[in-house]
CSV table of C-alpha atoms in Angstrom, one decimal:
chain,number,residue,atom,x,y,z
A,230,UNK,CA,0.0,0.0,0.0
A,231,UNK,CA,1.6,3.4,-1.0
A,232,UNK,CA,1.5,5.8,2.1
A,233,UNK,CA,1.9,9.8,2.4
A,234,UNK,CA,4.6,10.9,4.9
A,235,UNK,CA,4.8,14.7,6.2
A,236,UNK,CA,8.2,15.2,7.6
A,237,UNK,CA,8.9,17.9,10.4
A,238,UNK,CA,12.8,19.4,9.9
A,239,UNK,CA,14.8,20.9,12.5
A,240,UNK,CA,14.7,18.2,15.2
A,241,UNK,CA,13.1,15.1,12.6
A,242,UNK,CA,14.6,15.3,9.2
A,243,UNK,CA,17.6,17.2,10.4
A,244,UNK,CA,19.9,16.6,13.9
A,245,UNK,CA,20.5,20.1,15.3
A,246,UNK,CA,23.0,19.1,16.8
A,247,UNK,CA,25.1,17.4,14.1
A,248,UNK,CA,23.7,20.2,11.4
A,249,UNK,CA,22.8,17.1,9.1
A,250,UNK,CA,20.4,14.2,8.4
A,251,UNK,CA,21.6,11.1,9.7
A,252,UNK,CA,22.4,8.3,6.8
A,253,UNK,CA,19.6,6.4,8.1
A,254,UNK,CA,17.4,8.9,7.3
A,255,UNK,CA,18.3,9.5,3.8
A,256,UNK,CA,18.6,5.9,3.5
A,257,UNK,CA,14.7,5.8,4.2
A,258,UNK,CA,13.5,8.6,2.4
A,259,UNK,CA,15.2,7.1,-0.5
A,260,UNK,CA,13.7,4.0,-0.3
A,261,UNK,CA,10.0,5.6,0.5
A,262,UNK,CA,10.3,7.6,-2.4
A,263,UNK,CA,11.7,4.2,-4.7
A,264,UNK,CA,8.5,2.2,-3.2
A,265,UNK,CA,6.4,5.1,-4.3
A,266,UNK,CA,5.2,6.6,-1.7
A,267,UNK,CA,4.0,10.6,-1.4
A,268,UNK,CA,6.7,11.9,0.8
A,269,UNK,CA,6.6,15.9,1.7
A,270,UNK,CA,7.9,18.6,4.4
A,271,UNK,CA,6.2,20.1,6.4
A,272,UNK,CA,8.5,22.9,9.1
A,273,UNK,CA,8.3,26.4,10.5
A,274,UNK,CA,11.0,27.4,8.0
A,275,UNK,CA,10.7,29.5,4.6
A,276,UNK,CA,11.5,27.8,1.4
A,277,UNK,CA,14.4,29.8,1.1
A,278,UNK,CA,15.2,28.5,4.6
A,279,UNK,CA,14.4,25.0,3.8
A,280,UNK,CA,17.1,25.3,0.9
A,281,UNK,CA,19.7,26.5,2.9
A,282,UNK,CA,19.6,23.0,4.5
A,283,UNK,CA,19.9,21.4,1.3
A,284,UNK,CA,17.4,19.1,2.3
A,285,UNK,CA,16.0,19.8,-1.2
A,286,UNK,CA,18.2,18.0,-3.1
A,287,UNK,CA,17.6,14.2,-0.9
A,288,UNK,CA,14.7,13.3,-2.9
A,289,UNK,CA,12.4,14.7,-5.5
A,290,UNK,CA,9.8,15.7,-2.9
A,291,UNK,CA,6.2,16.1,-3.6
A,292,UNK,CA,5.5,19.3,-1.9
A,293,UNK,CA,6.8,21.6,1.4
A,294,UNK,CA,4.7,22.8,3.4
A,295,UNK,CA,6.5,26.2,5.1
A,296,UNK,CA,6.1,28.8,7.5
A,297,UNK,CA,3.9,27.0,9.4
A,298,UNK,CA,1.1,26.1,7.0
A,299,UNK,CA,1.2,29.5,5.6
A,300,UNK,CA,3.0,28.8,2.7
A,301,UNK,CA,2.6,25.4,0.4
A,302,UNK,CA,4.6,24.6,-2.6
A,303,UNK,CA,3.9,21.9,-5.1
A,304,UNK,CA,7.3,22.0,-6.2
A,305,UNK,CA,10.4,24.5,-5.1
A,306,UNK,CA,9.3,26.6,-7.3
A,307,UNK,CA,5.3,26.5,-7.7
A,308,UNK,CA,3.3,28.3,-4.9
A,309,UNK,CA,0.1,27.0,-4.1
A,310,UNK,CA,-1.1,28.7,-1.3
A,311,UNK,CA,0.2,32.0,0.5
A,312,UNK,CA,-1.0,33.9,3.2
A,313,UNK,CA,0.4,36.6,5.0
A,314,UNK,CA,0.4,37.9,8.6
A,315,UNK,CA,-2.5,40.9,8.9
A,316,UNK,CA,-0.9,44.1,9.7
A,317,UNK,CA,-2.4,45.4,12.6
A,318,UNK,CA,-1.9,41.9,14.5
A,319,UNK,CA,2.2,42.1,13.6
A,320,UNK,CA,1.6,45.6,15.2
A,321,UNK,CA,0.5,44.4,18.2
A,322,UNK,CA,3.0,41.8,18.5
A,323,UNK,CA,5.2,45.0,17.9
A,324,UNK,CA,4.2,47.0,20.5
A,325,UNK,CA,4.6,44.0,22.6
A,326,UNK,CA,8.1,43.3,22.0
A,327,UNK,CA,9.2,47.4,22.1
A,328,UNK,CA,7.9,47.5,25.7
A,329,UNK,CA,9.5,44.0,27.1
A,330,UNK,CA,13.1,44.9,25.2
A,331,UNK,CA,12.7,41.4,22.9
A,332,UNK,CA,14.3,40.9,19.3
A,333,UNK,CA,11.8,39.9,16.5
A,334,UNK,CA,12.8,38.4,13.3
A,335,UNK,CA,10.1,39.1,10.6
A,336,UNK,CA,10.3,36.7,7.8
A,337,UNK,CA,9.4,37.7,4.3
A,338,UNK,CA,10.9,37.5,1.1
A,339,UNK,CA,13.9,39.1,2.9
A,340,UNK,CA,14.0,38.6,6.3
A,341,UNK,CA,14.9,41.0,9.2
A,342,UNK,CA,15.1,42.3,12.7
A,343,UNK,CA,13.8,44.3,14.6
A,344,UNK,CA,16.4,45.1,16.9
A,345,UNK,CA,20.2,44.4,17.4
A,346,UNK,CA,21.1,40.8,17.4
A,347,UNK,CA,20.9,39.7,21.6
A,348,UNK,CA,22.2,36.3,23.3
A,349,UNK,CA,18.6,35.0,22.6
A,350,UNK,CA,18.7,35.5,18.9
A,351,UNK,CA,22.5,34.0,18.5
A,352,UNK,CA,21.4,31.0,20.7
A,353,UNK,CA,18.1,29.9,18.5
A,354,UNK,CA,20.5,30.9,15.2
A,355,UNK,CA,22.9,28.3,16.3
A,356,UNK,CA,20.8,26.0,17.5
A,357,UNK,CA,19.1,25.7,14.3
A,358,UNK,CA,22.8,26.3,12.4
A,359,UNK,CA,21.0,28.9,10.6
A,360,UNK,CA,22.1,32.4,9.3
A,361,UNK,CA,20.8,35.2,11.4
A,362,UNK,CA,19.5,38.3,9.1
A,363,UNK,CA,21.7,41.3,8.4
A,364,UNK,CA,19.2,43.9,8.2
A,365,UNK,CA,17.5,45.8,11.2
A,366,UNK,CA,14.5,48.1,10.8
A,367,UNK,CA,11.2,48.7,11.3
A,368,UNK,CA,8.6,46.9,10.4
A,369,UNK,CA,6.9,49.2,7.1
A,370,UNK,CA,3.6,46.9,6.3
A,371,UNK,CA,6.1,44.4,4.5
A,372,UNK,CA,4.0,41.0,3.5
A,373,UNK,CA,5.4,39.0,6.4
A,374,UNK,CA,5.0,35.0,6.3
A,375,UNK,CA,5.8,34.5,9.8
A,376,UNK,CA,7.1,36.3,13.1
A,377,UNK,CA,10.0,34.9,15.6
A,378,UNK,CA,10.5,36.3,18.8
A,379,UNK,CA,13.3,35.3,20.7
A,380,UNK,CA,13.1,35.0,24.7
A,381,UNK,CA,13.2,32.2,27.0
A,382,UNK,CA,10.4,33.7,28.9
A,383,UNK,CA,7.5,31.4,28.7
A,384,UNK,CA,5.5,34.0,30.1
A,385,UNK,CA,6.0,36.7,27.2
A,386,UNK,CA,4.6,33.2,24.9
A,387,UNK,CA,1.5,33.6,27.0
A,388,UNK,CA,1.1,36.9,26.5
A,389,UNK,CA,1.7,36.8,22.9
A,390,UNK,CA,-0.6,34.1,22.5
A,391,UNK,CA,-3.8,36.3,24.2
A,392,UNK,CA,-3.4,38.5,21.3
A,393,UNK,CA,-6.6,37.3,19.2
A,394,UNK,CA,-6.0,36.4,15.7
A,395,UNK,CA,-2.6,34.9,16.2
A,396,UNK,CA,-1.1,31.4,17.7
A,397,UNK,CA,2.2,31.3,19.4
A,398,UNK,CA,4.3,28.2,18.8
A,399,UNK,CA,7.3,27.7,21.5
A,400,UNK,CA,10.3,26.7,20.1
A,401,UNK,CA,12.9,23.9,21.1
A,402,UNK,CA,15.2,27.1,21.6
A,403,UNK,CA,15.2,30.6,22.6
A,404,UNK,CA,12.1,31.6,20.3
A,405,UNK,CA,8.7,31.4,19.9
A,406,UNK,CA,6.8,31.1,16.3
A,407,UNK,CA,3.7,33.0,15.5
A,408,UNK,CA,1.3,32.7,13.0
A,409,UNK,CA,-2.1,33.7,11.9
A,410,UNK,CA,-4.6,31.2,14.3
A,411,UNK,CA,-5.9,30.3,10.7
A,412,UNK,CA,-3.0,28.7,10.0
A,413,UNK,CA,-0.9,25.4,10.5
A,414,UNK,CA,0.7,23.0,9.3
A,415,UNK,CA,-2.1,20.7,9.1
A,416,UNK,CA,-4.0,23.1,6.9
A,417,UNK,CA,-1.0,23.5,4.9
A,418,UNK,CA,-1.0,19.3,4.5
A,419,UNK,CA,-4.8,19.3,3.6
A,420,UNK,CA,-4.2,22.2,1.0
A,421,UNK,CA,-1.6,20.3,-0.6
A,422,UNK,CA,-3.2,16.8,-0.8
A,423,UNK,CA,-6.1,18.4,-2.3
A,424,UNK,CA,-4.2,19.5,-5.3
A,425,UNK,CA,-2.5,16.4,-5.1
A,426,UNK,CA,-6.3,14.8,-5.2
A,427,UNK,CA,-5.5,12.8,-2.5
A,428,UNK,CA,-7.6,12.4,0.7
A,429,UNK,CA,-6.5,14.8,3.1
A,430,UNK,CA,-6.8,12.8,6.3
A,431,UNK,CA,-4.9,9.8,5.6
A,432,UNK,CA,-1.4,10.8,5.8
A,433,UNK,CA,1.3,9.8,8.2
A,434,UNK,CA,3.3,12.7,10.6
A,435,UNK,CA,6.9,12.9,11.9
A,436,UNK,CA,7.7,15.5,14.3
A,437,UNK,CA,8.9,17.0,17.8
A,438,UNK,CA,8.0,20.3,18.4
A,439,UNK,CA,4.7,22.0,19.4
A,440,UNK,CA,4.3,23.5,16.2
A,441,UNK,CA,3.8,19.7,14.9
A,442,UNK,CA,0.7,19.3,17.2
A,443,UNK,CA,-1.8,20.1,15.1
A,444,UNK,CA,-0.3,18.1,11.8
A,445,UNK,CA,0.4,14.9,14.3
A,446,UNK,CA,-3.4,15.3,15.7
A,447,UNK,CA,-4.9,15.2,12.1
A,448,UNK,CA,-2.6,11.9,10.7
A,449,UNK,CA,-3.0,8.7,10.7
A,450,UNK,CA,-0.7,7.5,12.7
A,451,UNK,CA,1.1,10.1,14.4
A,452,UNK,CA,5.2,9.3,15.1
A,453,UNK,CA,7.0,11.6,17.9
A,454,UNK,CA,10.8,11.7,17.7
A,455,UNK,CA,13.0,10.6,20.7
A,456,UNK,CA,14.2,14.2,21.1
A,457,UNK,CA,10.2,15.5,21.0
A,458,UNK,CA,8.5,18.0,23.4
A,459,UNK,CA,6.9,16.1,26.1
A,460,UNK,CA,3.8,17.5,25.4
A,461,UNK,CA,3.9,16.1,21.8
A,462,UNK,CA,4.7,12.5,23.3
A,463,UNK,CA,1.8,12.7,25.0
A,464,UNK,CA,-0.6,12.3,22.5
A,465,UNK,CA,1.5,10.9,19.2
A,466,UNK,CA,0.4,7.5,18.5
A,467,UNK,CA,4.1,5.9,18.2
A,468,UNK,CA,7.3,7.6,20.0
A,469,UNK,CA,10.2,6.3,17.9
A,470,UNK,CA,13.8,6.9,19.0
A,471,UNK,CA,15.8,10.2,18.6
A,472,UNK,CA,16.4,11.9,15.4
A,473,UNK,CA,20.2,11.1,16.0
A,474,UNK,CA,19.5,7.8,16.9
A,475,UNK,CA,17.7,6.7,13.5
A,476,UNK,CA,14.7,7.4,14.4
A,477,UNK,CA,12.8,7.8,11.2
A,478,UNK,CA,14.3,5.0,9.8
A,479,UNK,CA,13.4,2.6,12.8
A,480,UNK,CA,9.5,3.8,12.4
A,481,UNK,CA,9.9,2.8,8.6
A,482,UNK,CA,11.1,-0.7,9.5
A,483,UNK,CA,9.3,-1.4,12.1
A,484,UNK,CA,5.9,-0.7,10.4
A,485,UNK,CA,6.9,-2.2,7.2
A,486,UNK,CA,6.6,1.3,5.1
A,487,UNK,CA,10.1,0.5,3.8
């Protein structure tokens, strides 16, 4: 039976603490792809982003799924389905972040902050391996995919999260996500399978980060990584072993998808 797989990156796909997919992992996603299943990603990141990792050029994927759901790509270069962050909600989230002294990185078609880079932006930057953006301004009613505000203060998450209109995701880092509350990964999945005229509830999820919770609710079978939030364990159908531990291709095996 051919299955659809929706891969999470940073902390599934991708070890951050090695910078790179385990063999293992390739090894499976190769032989998913040769058995003919629909394999896609689906990750907080850009498409730009995602590129940067070069986890492009593994297989010849079927879609990506970025920014949270609010971008979805048939192909790397064929958008299917953009929305942007409204205005007066990234002003809020703003005004917020001016009065508690925290760093915002606005991500659009070019990417920047809103403030000088602080140990909170370096620390999610290199946890993720990732390039931290060059320019600093103000934010000017840009189109802006997604917002990341750097803290380790799970209270200025709750705070950010009251503001109507918008979901805060916590990070396995310094940084919190936040996206339109229309949006998530999981919508991004259904948007995609629907072009792809397949049924948009029977797909299988890998992940381990609350910004997965919503794609790993709607799947089939649901597979939380080793390294996964707690919370995510919790309610994920199968808890395989750590990203650096194989744990993608031990699911594959074990349930006979490769």
């Amino acid at each position: 039976m051919k299955e659809t797989f929706f891969f999470d990156l940073d902390g599934t796909l991708i070890d951050p603490a090695q910078n790179a997919v385990p063999i293992s992992t390739i090894n499976a996603l190769k032989r998913l792809k040769q058995q003919g299943h629909f394999c896609a990603v689906a990750t907080g990141r850009s498409l730009p982003s995602l590129k940067e990792s070069n986890i492009h050029t593994i297989i010849d994927w079927d879609g990506f799924v970025c920014s949270n759901g609010q971008q979805v790509f048939l192909d790397e270069k064929t958008v299917l389905y953009q929305h942007y962050l409204d205005p007066a909600l990234i002003k809020k989230v703003v005004d917020y972040a001016n009065k508690h002294h925290l760093n915002i990185q606005f991500q659009a078609e070019h990417s920047f902050l809103l403030r000088e880079v602080d140990e909170f932006t370096k620390t999610a930057h290199g946890f993720f391996h990732e390039p931290i953006p060059t320019t600093i301004k103000n934010y000017e009613n840009e189109n802006i995919e997604m917002l990341m505000v750097y803290t380790d203060n799970d209270e200025h998450f709750k705070q950010l999260n009251k503001i109507e209109g918008l979901i805060v995701y916590p990070g396995q880092s310094t940084y919190c996500d936040i996206v339109s509350s229309t949006s998530s990964k999981h919508v991004g999945i259904v948007e995609l399978l629907k072009a792809k005229f397949k049924d948009p509830h029977d797909y299988i999820a890998f992940g381990d980060s609350t910004n997965d919770q919503e794609m790993l609710d709607h799947a089939k079978h649901s597979i939380a990584m080793g390294n996964a939030n707690s919370e995510l364990k919790k309610t994920a159908d199968i808890i395989t072993r750590s990203v650096q531990h194989d744990g993608i291709y031990s699911a594959c095996m074990i349930y006979n998808w490769i």
